[in-house]
C-alpha cells in the first residue's frame, strides 16, 4: 500500500516530468513555426526564378571544377582562355572552350583533388548543362 510520502513523491515526479514535456512541446512548436516560415520563404524564392535551379547550380559547380583541375595541371583552357584573367570572349566561344576542357580533365587530377570518379563522369556531361549559361546571360569570367 502506498504511503502518503511515496504518493507525494510520485505526484511530484510526475508533475516535474509533465512540466518538462510541456516545455519541450513549447520549444518544438516554436521550431515548427520557424521552419514553416523558412519553408514558405524558400518556396517564394524558388517561384521567383524562371530557370532550372539544379541545372544552373550543376553548371556552375562543373565550371569551377574545370578551372580548379586546369590550375592543378598548370594548363590553359582551349582557345587560349586563361583562368582568372578577365576575358571578353563571346559566351558561345567560352562555353565551347569549357566543354572541350571538361573532356580533357584527367581522372587522376580529379582523384588528386580528393574527389570521386563520379565528378569525372559529371565533367564528361558538361556540354549537357553548359547551355544553361547561355540562357541566363552567363558572365562567369
Tab-separated table of C-alpha atoms in Angstrom:
chain	number	residue	atom	x	y	z
A	1	UNK	CA	0.000	0.000	0.000
A	2	UNK	CA	1.272	3.450	-0.906
A	3	UNK	CA	2.123	5.782	1.850
A	4	UNK	CA	1.381	9.468	1.719
A	5	UNK	CA	5.095	10.228	1.402
A	6	UNK	CA	5.584	7.970	-1.617
A	7	UNK	CA	2.343	9.231	-3.121
A	8	UNK	CA	3.546	12.833	-2.801
A	9	UNK	CA	6.962	11.899	-4.245
A	10	UNK	CA	5.300	10.129	-7.159
A	11	UNK	CA	2.967	13.056	-7.730
A	12	UNK	CA	5.915	15.475	-7.617
A	13	UNK	CA	7.931	13.328	-10.057
A	14	UNK	CA	5.008	13.090	-12.463
A	15	UNK	CA	4.403	16.844	-12.217
A	16	UNK	CA	8.105	17.515	-12.942
A	17	UNK	CA	8.035	15.177	-15.955
A	18	UNK	CA	4.823	16.825	-17.179
A	19	UNK	CA	6.368	20.311	-16.853
A	20	UNK	CA	9.441	19.123	-18.742
A	21	UNK	CA	7.292	17.632	-21.519
A	22	UNK	CA	5.232	20.834	-21.790
A	23	UNK	CA	8.427	22.887	-22.008
A	24	UNK	CA	9.796	20.634	-24.765
A	25	UNK	CA	6.473	20.777	-26.589
A	26	UNK	CA	6.546	24.570	-26.487
A	27	UNK	CA	10.073	24.605	-27.938
A	28	UNK	CA	9.060	22.165	-30.661
A	29	UNK	CA	6.048	24.312	-31.572
A	30	UNK	CA	8.310	27.375	-31.866
A	31	UNK	CA	10.720	25.401	-34.070
A	32	UNK	CA	7.884	24.117	-36.278
A	33	UNK	CA	6.586	27.662	-36.721
A	34	UNK	CA	10.093	28.869	-37.613
A	35	UNK	CA	10.591	26.012	-40.093
A	36	UNK	CA	7.213	26.662	-41.723
A	37	UNK	CA	8.166	30.308	-42.189
A	38	UNK	CA	11.553	29.380	-43.686
A	39	UNK	CA	9.886	26.861	-45.997
A	40	UNK	CA	7.385	29.480	-47.122
A	41	UNK	CA	10.243	31.926	-47.826
A	42	UNK	CA	12.142	29.262	-49.766
A	43	UNK	CA	9.064	28.378	-51.836
A	44	UNK	CA	8.503	32.043	-52.625
A	45	UNK	CA	12.163	32.422	-53.570
A	46	UNK	CA	12.069	29.376	-55.875
A	47	UNK	CA	8.895	30.591	-57.596
A	48	UNK	CA	10.639	33.868	-58.466
A	49	UNK	CA	13.155	32.043	-60.643
A	50	UNK	CA	12.284	31.378	-64.246
A	51	UNK	CA	15.047	28.892	-64.971
A	52	UNK	CA	16.024	25.444	-63.711
A	53	UNK	CA	17.892	25.886	-60.439
A	54	UNK	CA	19.559	22.490	-60.261
A	55	UNK	CA	20.938	22.685	-63.784
A	56	UNK	CA	22.345	26.163	-63.155
A	57	UNK	CA	23.943	25.019	-59.917
A	58	UNK	CA	25.372	21.936	-61.633
A	59	UNK	CA	26.777	24.011	-64.489
A	60	UNK	CA	28.351	26.475	-62.048
A	61	UNK	CA	29.924	23.692	-60.000
A	62	UNK	CA	31.267	21.852	-63.033
A	63	UNK	CA	32.682	25.067	-64.470
A	64	UNK	CA	34.511	25.756	-61.224
A	65	UNK	CA	35.767	22.144	-61.131
A	66	UNK	CA	37.165	22.540	-64.655
A	67	UNK	CA	39.011	25.672	-63.549
A	68	UNK	CA	40.423	24.022	-60.438
A	69	UNK	CA	41.538	20.969	-62.413
A	70	UNK	CA	43.243	23.063	-65.074
A	71	UNK	CA	45.011	25.185	-62.481
A	72	UNK	CA	46.157	21.969	-60.752
A	73	UNK	CA	47.520	20.703	-64.084
A	74	UNK	CA	49.124	24.090	-64.900
A	75	UNK	CA	47.273	24.239	-68.222
A	76	UNK	CA	45.350	26.851	-70.182
A	77	UNK	CA	41.816	26.234	-71.364
A	78	UNK	CA	41.277	25.520	-75.062
A	79	UNK	CA	41.213	28.600	-77.234
A	80	UNK	CA	43.801	30.379	-75.101
A	81	UNK	CA	41.412	31.207	-72.269
A	82	UNK	CA	43.416	31.953	-69.133
A	83	UNK	CA	41.672	31.209	-65.858
A	84	UNK	CA	41.413	34.185	-63.558
A	85	UNK	CA	42.243	36.653	-66.291
A	86	UNK	CA	39.395	38.918	-67.311
A	87	UNK	CA	38.220	37.927	-70.754
A	88	UNK	CA	35.692	39.262	-73.199
A	89	UNK	CA	35.108	36.154	-75.277
A	90	UNK	CA	31.670	35.608	-76.671
A	91	UNK	CA	29.666	33.348	-74.400
A	92	UNK	CA	29.334	30.658	-77.060
A	93	UNK	CA	33.108	30.527	-77.570
A	94	UNK	CA	33.775	30.484	-73.840
A	95	UNK	CA	31.227	27.731	-73.263
A	96	UNK	CA	32.762	25.733	-76.101
A	97	UNK	CA	36.218	26.172	-74.561
A	98	UNK	CA	34.950	24.905	-71.211
A	99	UNK	CA	33.193	21.965	-72.883
A	100	UNK	CA	36.439	20.940	-74.558
A	101	UNK	CA	38.325	21.454	-71.311
A	102	UNK	CA	35.854	19.309	-69.378
A	103	UNK	CA	36.595	16.347	-71.652
A	104	UNK	CA	40.336	16.827	-71.137
A	105	UNK	CA	40.338	16.868	-67.341
A	106	UNK	CA	42.170	13.734	-66.288
A	107	UNK	CA	40.671	11.241	-63.877
A	108	UNK	CA	43.950	11.281	-61.969
A	109	UNK	CA	43.596	15.040	-61.438
A	110	UNK	CA	40.074	14.632	-60.090
A	111	UNK	CA	41.381	11.977	-57.695
A	112	UNK	CA	44.282	14.227	-56.623
A	113	UNK	CA	41.688	16.838	-55.726
A	114	UNK	CA	40.168	14.263	-53.361
A	115	UNK	CA	37.038	13.742	-55.448
A	116	UNK	CA	35.378	10.532	-56.533
A	117	UNK	CA	35.164	9.207	-60.080
A	118	UNK	CA	31.567	10.478	-60.259
A	119	UNK	CA	32.888	14.034	-60.593
A	120	UNK	CA	34.927	12.986	-63.609
A	121	UNK	CA	31.826	11.378	-65.087
A	122	UNK	CA	29.881	14.604	-64.454
A	123	UNK	CA	32.566	16.595	-66.266
A	124	UNK	CA	32.081	14.386	-69.313
A	125	UNK	CA	28.435	15.539	-69.340
A	126	UNK	CA	29.370	19.217	-69.083
A	127	UNK	CA	28.085	20.111	-72.575
A	128	UNK	CA	24.620	18.930	-71.482
A	129	UNK	CA	24.409	21.593	-68.757
A	130	UNK	CA	26.529	24.359	-70.248
A	131	UNK	CA	23.585	25.524	-72.348
A	132	UNK	CA	22.071	26.964	-69.157
A	133	UNK	CA	24.800	29.589	-69.074
A	134	UNK	CA	23.715	30.861	-72.460
A	135	UNK	CA	20.072	31.065	-71.439
A	136	UNK	CA	20.674	33.202	-68.400
A	137	UNK	CA	23.278	35.520	-69.840
A	138	UNK	CA	26.313	33.914	-68.281
A	139	UNK	CA	29.167	36.210	-67.340
A	140	UNK	CA	31.224	33.850	-65.203
A	141	UNK	CA	34.679	35.197	-66.069
